[in-house]
XYZ file of C-alpha atoms in Angstrom:
621
model
C -17.626 7.990 22.658
C -17.223 4.251 21.803
C -18.342 1.882 18.465
C -21.383 0.267 20.643
C -22.679 4.141 21.749
C -22.281 5.484 18.055
C -24.082 2.251 17.258
C -27.595 2.131 20.082
C -27.679 6.118 18.961
C -28.134 5.272 15.402
C -25.319 7.785 14.217
C -22.322 4.749 13.388
C -22.964 5.955 9.668
C -22.565 9.460 10.023
C -19.411 9.291 12.503
C -17.614 6.856 10.472
C -14.179 8.665 10.156
C -14.027 8.268 13.620
C -14.196 4.427 13.797
C -10.673 4.516 12.516
C -9.753 6.402 15.932
C -11.960 4.590 18.220
C -10.492 0.955 16.640
C -6.962 1.816 16.717
C -6.262 0.456 20.404
C -8.534 -2.607 20.828
C -6.778 -5.785 21.106
C -7.991 -8.818 18.857
C -10.770 -9.704 21.048
C -12.373 -6.092 21.240
C -11.977 -6.138 17.432
C -13.869 -9.311 16.565
C -16.314 -8.009 18.909
C -16.382 -4.251 16.446
C -15.895 -6.482 13.172
C -19.402 -7.994 14.529
C -20.886 -4.629 14.855
C -19.239 -3.333 11.906
C -20.671 -6.265 9.146
C -23.718 -4.847 10.109
C -23.222 -1.060 8.736
C -24.726 -0.835 5.589
C -21.684 0.949 3.095
C -24.493 2.694 0.957
C -25.344 4.834 4.298
C -21.657 6.056 5.016
C -21.425 6.659 1.518
C -24.338 8.818 1.645
C -23.291 11.076 4.293
C -19.343 10.164 3.907
C -19.352 9.826 0.072
C -15.104 10.087 -0.681
C -14.374 7.044 1.744
C -12.373 4.201 -0.142
C -14.918 0.870 -0.693
C -12.727 -2.086 -1.408
C -15.173 -4.743 -3.379
C -14.124 -8.282 -1.849
C -15.327 -12.122 -3.216
C -14.739 -14.345 -0.781
C -14.358 -18.044 -2.284
C -13.043 -21.470 -1.144
C -13.354 -24.764 -0.140
C -15.230 -24.268 3.369
C -16.721 -22.111 5.310
C -15.617 -18.601 5.011
C -18.531 -16.682 7.336
C -16.016 -16.328 10.308
C -14.330 -14.583 8.056
C -16.232 -11.192 7.348
C -16.131 -10.016 10.655
C -12.511 -9.906 10.940
C -12.145 -8.668 7.477
C -14.705 -5.428 7.929
C -13.045 -4.741 11.095
C -9.141 -4.473 9.477
C -10.343 -2.354 6.658
C -12.515 -0.460 8.978
C -8.740 0.321 10.998
C -7.385 1.614 7.762
C -10.434 4.249 7.158
C -12.215 2.455 4.494
C -15.635 -0.352 3.532
C -15.920 -3.529 2.389
C -18.215 -4.495 0.256
C -18.034 -8.477 0.353
C -19.803 -11.264 -1.248
C -19.129 -14.175 0.354
C -19.218 -17.673 -1.946
C -20.983 -20.727 -1.059
C -19.388 -23.577 0.234
C -16.833 -25.490 -1.830
C -17.425 -23.251 -4.794
C -14.212 -21.749 -5.765
C -13.711 -23.871 -8.712
C -17.095 -22.645 -10.116
C -16.414 -19.259 -8.834
C -13.198 -18.723 -10.809
C -13.555 -20.587 -13.475
C -17.292 -19.954 -15.039
C -16.783 -16.277 -16.266
C -20.692 -16.401 -16.386
C -20.654 -16.818 -12.455
C -21.721 -14.319 -9.738
C -18.051 -13.723 -8.735
C -17.225 -12.368 -11.681
C -20.642 -10.005 -12.429
C -19.584 -8.767 -9.076
C -16.578 -6.942 -10.436
C -14.554 -7.132 -7.133
C -11.374 -5.451 -6.877
C -9.771 -8.767 -4.740
C -11.139 -12.416 -4.400
C -10.156 -14.375 -1.721
C -9.567 -17.870 -2.899
C -9.207 -19.109 0.850
C -7.266 -22.299 0.667
C -7.324 -25.675 3.870
C -6.140 -28.462 4.053
C -8.962 -30.365 3.056
C -8.486 -29.069 0.237
C -6.313 -31.679 -0.323
C -7.714 -34.344 2.093
C -11.244 -34.415 0.503
C -9.642 -35.779 -1.693
C -7.766 -38.295 -0.938
C -8.801 -42.384 -0.171
C -9.585 -44.117 2.460
C -6.834 -45.743 3.404
C -3.928 -43.784 2.314
C -0.503 -43.395 1.968
C 1.969 -40.438 1.576
C 2.027 -40.800 -2.161
C -1.586 -40.471 -2.289
C -1.555 -37.203 -0.824
C 1.394 -36.233 -2.925
C -0.712 -36.941 -5.899
C -3.818 -35.437 -4.734
C -1.344 -32.211 -3.919
C 0.133 -31.672 -7.191
C -3.800 -32.235 -9.066
C -4.899 -29.046 -6.470
C -1.828 -27.033 -7.297
C -2.001 -27.722 -10.174
C -6.276 -26.807 -10.848
C -5.616 -23.889 -8.896
C -2.683 -22.832 -10.739
C -5.121 -23.007 -14.120
C -7.581 -21.457 -12.437
C -5.519 -18.271 -11.442
C -4.285 -17.973 -14.866
C -7.728 -18.237 -16.647
C -8.934 -15.327 -14.060
C -6.325 -13.297 -14.259
C -7.178 -13.925 -18.399
C -10.665 -12.580 -17.461
C -10.520 -9.337 -14.867
C -8.229 -7.012 -13.888
C -9.118 -7.551 -10.071
C -6.080 -9.111 -7.338
C -6.715 -12.598 -6.782
C -5.582 -13.755 -3.468
C -4.305 -17.136 -2.115
C -2.426 -18.542 0.304
C -0.363 -21.599 1.652
C -1.717 -24.276 3.679
C -1.047 -25.182 6.912
C -0.419 -29.192 7.934
C -1.908 -30.125 10.768
C -0.561 -32.994 12.899
C -4.401 -34.706 12.661
C -3.201 -35.916 9.214
C 1.244 -36.603 9.691
C -0.269 -38.185 13.044
C -1.906 -41.246 10.830
C 1.591 -42.057 9.497
C 2.728 -44.348 11.691
C 6.584 -44.417 10.374
C 8.091 -41.374 10.113
C 9.784 -42.238 6.605
C 6.595 -41.913 5.350
C 5.844 -38.870 7.768
C 8.653 -37.059 5.927
C 7.842 -37.453 2.782
C 4.558 -36.144 3.589
C 5.960 -32.907 5.007
C 8.442 -32.633 1.955
C 5.514 -32.667 -0.269
C 3.408 -30.382 1.466
C 5.904 -27.865 1.542
C 7.063 -28.200 -2.223
C 2.995 -27.625 -2.403
C 3.367 -24.502 -0.577
C 6.353 -23.174 -2.978
C 5.004 -23.830 -5.953
C 1.271 -21.703 -4.718
C 4.351 -19.004 -3.726
C 5.463 -18.808 -6.567
C 2.404 -18.043 -8.492
C 2.493 -14.624 -7.195
C 5.472 -14.291 -9.531
C 4.285 -16.593 -12.317
C 0.556 -14.453 -12.790
C 0.627 -10.899 -12.461
C -2.919 -10.630 -10.716
C -2.077 -13.094 -7.851
C -0.780 -12.169 -4.729
C 0.400 -15.481 -2.442
C 0.037 -15.239 1.244
C 2.560 -17.160 3.366
C 0.937 -18.401 6.297
C 3.833 -20.077 7.649
C 4.872 -17.180 9.984
C 1.451 -16.387 11.584
C 1.396 -19.797 12.395
C 5.171 -19.557 13.591
C 3.688 -16.758 15.796
C 1.617 -19.274 17.859
C -1.907 -18.878 15.992
C -3.710 -22.140 15.829
C -4.146 -23.543 12.273
C -7.999 -24.993 13.060
C -10.513 -25.375 15.528
C -11.535 -29.066 15.432
C -15.347 -28.414 17.170
C -15.761 -25.800 14.286
C -13.642 -28.055 11.788
C -16.040 -31.032 12.775
C -19.763 -29.640 12.835
C -19.576 -26.162 11.539
C -17.239 -27.555 8.485
C -15.240 -24.199 8.764
C -11.173 -25.096 7.580
C -9.289 -22.559 9.414
C -9.361 -21.455 12.486
C -11.099 -18.197 13.557
C -8.248 -16.419 14.626
C -6.169 -17.484 11.732
C -8.664 -16.148 9.808
C -8.792 -12.920 11.642
C -5.106 -12.813 11.224
C -5.644 -13.506 7.479
C -7.934 -11.013 7.409
C -5.568 -8.540 9.015
C -2.948 -9.468 5.828
C -5.956 -8.798 3.857
C -6.431 -5.418 4.971
C -3.046 -4.355 4.492
C -3.032 -5.608 0.556
C -6.480 -3.379 0.738
C -4.832 -0.321 1.992
C -2.232 -0.456 -1.174
C -4.615 -1.569 -3.386
C -6.353 2.146 -2.191
C -3.260 4.573 -2.571
C -3.038 4.453 1.766
C 0.485 2.913 1.630
C 2.733 5.174 4.350
C 5.872 6.647 3.412
C 7.590 7.601 6.219
C 8.055 6.122 9.786
C 8.744 8.872 12.077
C 11.156 7.546 15.283
C 11.015 9.407 18.642
C 14.265 8.979 20.357
C 14.923 8.725 23.953
C 13.394 5.284 24.888
C 12.228 4.504 21.472
C 16.015 4.039 19.440
C 17.516 4.143 22.499
C 17.000 3.289 26.251
C 17.657 6.256 28.514
C 17.602 10.156 28.426
C 20.356 11.718 26.223
C 19.891 14.954 27.616
C 19.641 13.551 31.549
C 22.365 10.345 30.219
C 24.881 11.577 28.456
C 25.394 9.672 25.133
C 27.669 7.556 27.226
C 24.763 6.993 29.707
C 22.328 5.522 27.194
C 21.410 1.897 26.691
C 22.476 0.935 22.540
C 24.479 -1.855 21.319
C 25.739 -3.758 25.395
C 23.589 -5.095 28.031
C 20.268 -7.249 26.907
C 18.315 -4.121 27.114
C 21.431 -2.390 24.909
C 20.733 -4.880 22.311
C 17.321 -4.643 21.619
C 17.073 -1.306 21.152
C 20.312 -2.057 18.835
C 17.945 -4.694 17.029
C 14.996 -2.425 16.871
C 17.386 0.217 15.172
C 18.510 -2.262 12.266
C 14.703 -3.139 11.693
C 13.912 0.676 11.122
C 17.115 0.689 8.668
C 16.062 -2.006 6.769
C 12.938 -0.618 6.531
C 14.796 2.347 4.883
C 16.575 0.401 2.983
C 13.691 -0.161 0.583
C 12.411 3.125 0.270
C 10.699 4.386 3.574
C 11.489 7.771 4.552
C 13.226 7.412 7.513
C 12.936 10.894 10.238
C 12.948 11.962 13.801
C 11.131 14.089 16.095
C 12.971 14.909 19.510
C 12.466 16.301 22.227
C 16.122 17.314 22.394
C 18.883 19.749 22.295
C 20.138 19.421 18.475
C 23.550 19.545 18.774
C 23.680 16.236 21.308
C 21.940 13.977 19.214
C 23.390 14.612 15.951
C 26.712 13.816 18.069
C 25.099 10.554 19.452
C 23.820 9.346 16.435
C 26.767 9.907 14.815
C 29.297 9.041 16.999
C 27.901 6.477 19.858
C 29.481 2.729 18.819
C 25.867 0.529 19.060
C 24.560 2.804 16.666
C 22.899 1.093 13.252
C 21.477 3.758 12.386
C 23.581 7.419 11.091
C 22.577 11.094 10.208
C 22.907 10.009 6.388
C 20.024 7.134 6.681
C 17.200 10.031 8.005
C 15.957 12.322 5.230
C 15.306 14.568 8.559
C 15.995 14.604 12.236
C 14.610 16.981 14.181
C 15.039 18.005 17.459
C 13.893 20.978 19.950
C 11.305 21.339 22.559
C 7.882 22.375 19.989
C 4.996 20.206 20.317
C 5.647 17.120 17.654
C 2.208 17.488 15.783
C 4.188 21.028 14.536
C 7.449 19.238 13.851
C 5.607 16.563 12.012
C 3.483 19.520 10.031
C 6.542 21.280 9.202
C 8.094 17.956 7.932
C 5.360 16.978 5.501
C 5.810 20.290 4.116
C 9.697 20.214 4.212
C 8.988 16.623 2.172
C 6.259 17.973 0.445
C 4.056 14.670 1.016
C 0.821 14.717 3.632
C 0.678 13.870 6.993
C -1.326 10.795 5.905
C 1.531 9.302 4.894
C 3.803 8.982 8.342
C 3.965 6.409 10.710
C 4.502 8.293 14.125
C 6.635 6.052 16.682
C 7.020 6.996 20.107
C 7.233 5.170 23.362
C 5.117 7.805 25.835
C 1.982 7.811 26.184
C 1.324 11.148 26.335
C 3.078 12.075 22.520
C 0.891 9.175 20.665
C -2.090 10.518 22.442
C -1.133 14.027 21.281
C -0.084 13.244 17.731
C -3.572 10.883 17.702
C -5.262 13.307 18.508
C -4.215 15.956 17.123
C -3.557 14.482 13.509
C -5.444 12.015 13.261
C -4.886 11.069 10.043
C -0.938 9.701 11.068
C -0.498 6.259 11.796
C 0.638 5.808 15.318
C 2.627 3.256 16.586
C 2.982 3.237 20.850
C 6.044 1.334 21.675
C 6.338 0.947 25.939
C 9.286 0.478 28.484
C 10.066 -2.804 26.896
C 12.624 -2.809 23.767
C 12.123 -6.222 23.407
C 8.500 -6.061 21.759
C 9.494 -2.731 19.897
C 9.596 -4.478 16.389
C 6.460 -6.628 16.757
C 4.912 -3.599 17.501
C 6.050 -1.866 14.845
C 5.670 -4.293 11.968
C 2.164 -5.433 13.578
C 0.003 -3.476 10.797
C 2.359 -3.755 7.545
C 2.112 -0.055 7.209
C 4.954 0.354 4.532
C 3.807 -3.017 2.593
C 3.420 -3.049 -1.043
C 2.469 -6.017 -3.916
C 6.273 -5.471 -5.738
C 9.301 -3.362 -4.717
C 10.997 -1.808 -7.605
C 14.333 0.167 -8.293
C 12.589 3.644 -7.291
C 11.432 2.558 -4.149
C 15.009 1.884 -2.906
C 16.131 4.762 -4.121
C 13.447 7.190 -3.236
C 15.199 8.683 0.689
C 17.901 9.528 -1.631
C 15.697 11.280 -3.873
C 14.120 12.810 -0.855
C 17.393 13.977 0.602
C 17.982 15.595 -3.465
C 14.761 17.521 -3.041
C 16.453 19.289 0.433
C 19.109 20.424 -1.790
C 17.143 21.546 -4.249
C 15.090 23.542 -1.286
C 18.495 25.258 -0.322
C 19.542 26.119 -3.847
C 15.595 27.593 -3.984
C 16.730 29.693 -1.333
C 19.772 31.484 -2.952
C 17.346 33.059 -5.821
C 15.414 36.253 -5.644
C 12.639 34.662 -7.790
C 11.198 31.564 -8.931
C 12.312 32.234 -12.208
C 15.400 32.286 -11.863
C 15.374 29.380 -9.795
C 13.759 27.014 -12.371
C 16.284 28.534 -14.988
C 19.640 27.526 -13.166
C 17.904 24.101 -11.814
C 18.056 22.646 -15.698
C 14.882 20.559 -15.594
C 14.980 17.447 -17.971
C 12.037 15.345 -19.299
C 11.545 12.183 -20.845
C 7.838 11.682 -22.067
C 7.827 8.093 -23.346
C 5.423 4.571 -23.395
C 5.710 2.893 -20.643
C 7.849 -0.813 -21.143
C 8.980 -3.726 -19.287
C 10.028 -3.127 -15.688
C 8.116 0.525 -15.588
C 4.675 -1.080 -15.813
C 5.314 -1.862 -12.178
C 6.608 1.945 -11.102
C 3.352 3.304 -13.545
C 1.066 0.897 -11.438
C 2.543 2.133 -8.166
C 2.242 5.822 -9.179
C -1.527 5.439 -10.066
C -1.744 3.241 -7.055
C 0.532 5.697 -3.906
C -0.283 9.600 -5.895
C -3.464 11.499 -4.307
C -2.998 14.875 -5.372
C -1.950 15.425 -8.781
C -3.952 12.243 -9.772
C -7.135 13.650 -12.566
C -8.937 10.206 -13.022
C -8.451 8.684 -9.966
C -7.884 5.283 -11.481
C -6.025 3.231 -9.603
C -4.197 0.318 -11.751
C -2.358 -3.061 -10.758
C 0.134 -4.146 -13.019
C -1.670 -6.198 -15.139
C -4.253 -3.293 -16.179
C -0.685 -0.956 -16.919
C 0.332 -3.470 -18.956
C -2.929 -3.763 -20.907
C -3.043 -0.647 -21.915
C 0.466 -0.251 -22.611
C 0.158 -3.036 -25.288
C -3.777 -1.678 -26.508
C -3.840 -0.453 -30.490
C -5.765 2.253 -29.395
C -4.614 3.001 -26.145
C -0.683 4.805 -24.532
C 0.874 4.593 -21.820
C 3.528 7.335 -21.145
C 5.507 7.561 -18.229
C 6.800 10.963 -17.151
C 10.831 11.000 -16.359
C 12.582 13.681 -14.658
C 16.126 15.103 -13.865
C 17.808 17.968 -13.066
C 20.919 19.259 -11.541
C 20.913 17.803 -8.262
C 20.082 13.982 -9.573
C 17.734 11.649 -11.518
C 14.084 11.701 -10.369
C 13.084 8.712 -12.065
C 9.437 8.173 -13.491
C 7.929 10.784 -11.559
C 4.449 10.645 -13.272
C 1.750 8.673 -16.048
C -0.886 9.890 -18.487
C -3.171 6.860 -19.974
C -4.428 7.999 -23.553
C -6.980 6.311 -25.604
C -7.722 7.108 -29.366
C -11.371 6.633 -30.364
C -11.667 7.955 -34.446
C -10.481 11.087 -34.182
C -10.871 12.257 -30.409
C -7.406 11.706 -28.152
C -8.850 10.696 -23.896
C -6.929 11.563 -21.733
C -8.130 9.178 -19.053
C -5.596 9.720 -16.373
C -3.059 11.970 -15.344
C -0.971 11.523 -12.365
C 2.367 13.019 -10.869
C 3.775 12.198 -7.599
C 4.264 15.345 -5.074
C 8.025 15.276 -5.813
C 8.063 16.967 -8.492
C 5.781 19.882 -8.055
C 5.482 23.253 -9.014
C 8.240 23.072 -11.804
C 6.317 23.383 -14.761
C 6.328 19.138 -15.741
C 3.003 18.802 -16.124
C 2.657 21.659 -18.179
C 5.270 20.714 -20.727
C 3.591 17.436 -20.818
C 0.274 17.971 -21.750
C 1.568 20.200 -23.761
C 3.836 17.201 -25.739
C 0.847 15.492 -25.492
C -1.942 17.637 -27.463
C 1.034 18.317 -30.154
C 1.682 14.363 -30.233
C -2.139 14.209 -30.825
C -2.514 16.993 -33.674
C 0.738 15.449 -35.426
C -1.294 12.069 -35.210
C -4.289 13.470 -37.430
C -7.041 13.674 -34.291
C -9.070 16.614 -34.564
C -9.417 17.007 -30.332
C -8.436 16.137 -26.772
C -11.060 15.309 -24.429
C -10.385 14.277 -20.657
C -11.439 14.376 -17.300
C -11.567 14.986 -13.886
C -12.917 12.848 -10.324
C -12.642 14.277 -7.181
C -10.933 11.779 -4.916
C -10.047 13.162 -0.910
C -7.008 15.595 -1.691
C -6.574 16.204 -5.638
C -8.817 19.190 -5.827
C -5.567 20.842 -7.039
C -5.943 19.849 -10.286
C -10.026 20.017 -10.862
C -8.634 23.724 -12.896
C -5.695 21.758 -14.629
C -7.614 21.629 -17.510
C -8.931 24.880 -17.712
C -5.717 26.354 -17.278
C -4.568 24.449 -20.347
C -7.323 25.935 -22.672
C -9.433 22.949 -22.518
C -13.600 23.523 -22.110
C -15.771 22.022 -19.405
C -18.174 20.002 -21.779
C -20.264 17.659 -18.671
C -20.163 17.578 -14.968
C -22.062 14.514 -13.040
C -21.683 13.921 -9.453
C -18.801 16.050 -9.386
C -16.911 14.567 -12.736
C -15.763 16.794 -14.927
C -15.296 16.640 -18.551
C -13.047 19.010 -20.867
C -12.502 18.903 -24.503
C -9.454 20.842 -26.201
C -9.878 22.256 -30.577
C -6.618 21.412 -31.608
C -7.960 22.399 -35.139
C -5.563 26.457 -33.917
C -1.951 25.201 -33.086
C -1.802 28.481 -31.820
C -4.551 27.657 -29.067
C -2.003 24.483 -27.270
C 0.012 25.723 -24.363
C 3.642 26.104 -25.226
C 5.988 24.350 -23.182
C 7.958 26.288 -20.041
C 11.131 27.401 -21.423
C 13.116 26.503 -18.369
C 11.932 22.393 -19.734
C 14.201 20.754 -21.703
C 12.941 17.931 -23.490
C 15.376 14.796 -23.622
C 13.116 12.501 -26.179
C 9.970 13.377 -27.566
C 7.005 11.779 -27.938
C 7.621 11.514 -32.121
C 10.520 9.563 -31.602
C 9.295 6.997 -29.468
C 6.883 6.264 -31.895
């Protein structure tokens, strides 16, 4: 079944979950055609059939014509299982759109605002004839204008504003006949682009996309005929690649960032077949192909250093695999780089399911990389939630294929990210420790679980936002928050953001959860309660809820109210509040509201006896 066949039969909306798989192997031209078809699809029709489908509201504004961006944008979000509600602004409307809080852009309440900048954003302000100095003044004015607009936008909305660097086409530099002037223009242009990129550090609501890496791959900056006659600023090919980068960002904002990279070995991390060729015969480290495989391993290791969980799923005997990983001189990856190495002769989908269970994450957190078309097809068919990277017999292309879709892209990297692999290795030690006890109660008693529940400040803002974006199972309110929104809630007079930190005899888990509360009169509202899957089933959620209830009562509140919003994976926490003494007060469209009367302190559930608080909420006030 193809996309065109689904559309022609009127079943495209009803079959929308199939779209991701249908788009997975399309080339750029096919994807463009698919985007044009999908852009005619009514998101509401899809939502009626599949109400849990993530929807991203995107407003597109800029200096020139941007209609050609909508089709690739629709296709890129569909590739990741999302829907887009797009609003396209008028020609050259970005100053009004971002500067006027009463504009239609603000009224649309977008999640993402794409302010697409192009070279004519500058050169339309340059007189004729012009000099390098004229262009430099226009560049400075443009950057200052964009910065002012971004600051104002960030203060008015919780949306993310996406800016981009500007290409410098030769049709402008060549108008300067002396090389010194061309060099001056190039230097000024690069300084302006650097300032645009730095706005992402200065203004929390801003993401700045660097277009230079895309141009370096040979993507044309502009189409001169479309630029002249259709008034486009960037080429359709560049807008399509821009849309791909936005798709990666949207995937992250909807909590769909991948967490683990699972690699095959033979033909993937090294050349040859270990079982046939032996350790001495595999291609790795020496020769042109061997160097290519080592280069690929270095990229995999680089990803692992930034918090991506690395694992192996290979059809091999385990002994030779471990020996090769430990001893082969060309190996960039060693056993300690992986959270798990699985080498056996079982079907790879079965091994992926077991790995997900062992790591306590969903299979939809996996990226699976393999050179075998059969294995890739089997995983894609059996586990459609897994992102499959199909490699081939040319190792020089492995890096490009792995990085093409930015599976692990995140808005900001923090210390918790870098420590993640070590945390999961500690988790394996906990499972081994558990197996030595006859009961879970005895295990928890000896685990020495320590919890700190305290207001989030400073560097913790980023981590708290990340937890709301990446946690899908224990997530009661399903509120995805960016760092500016967390910061606003953390500093509000009636709102609090409480970070949950945990540790035990095996190590410090860092910030593993966050609770958003809001005081209204004599009632405290729990707007969101998020807990990482890494620390499930240890009583931490009960201990923290008990602390919130006790603290609310001590502060004079008469009741605590809470909410549960259904998401695609959080059904397990639907009963969380009723199980802890809350009563249901309402239900609408699956959203449940609860209330806990604080008049009787005995009605507050006690924290589990094996939990030890290292800091109380009263101490942190």
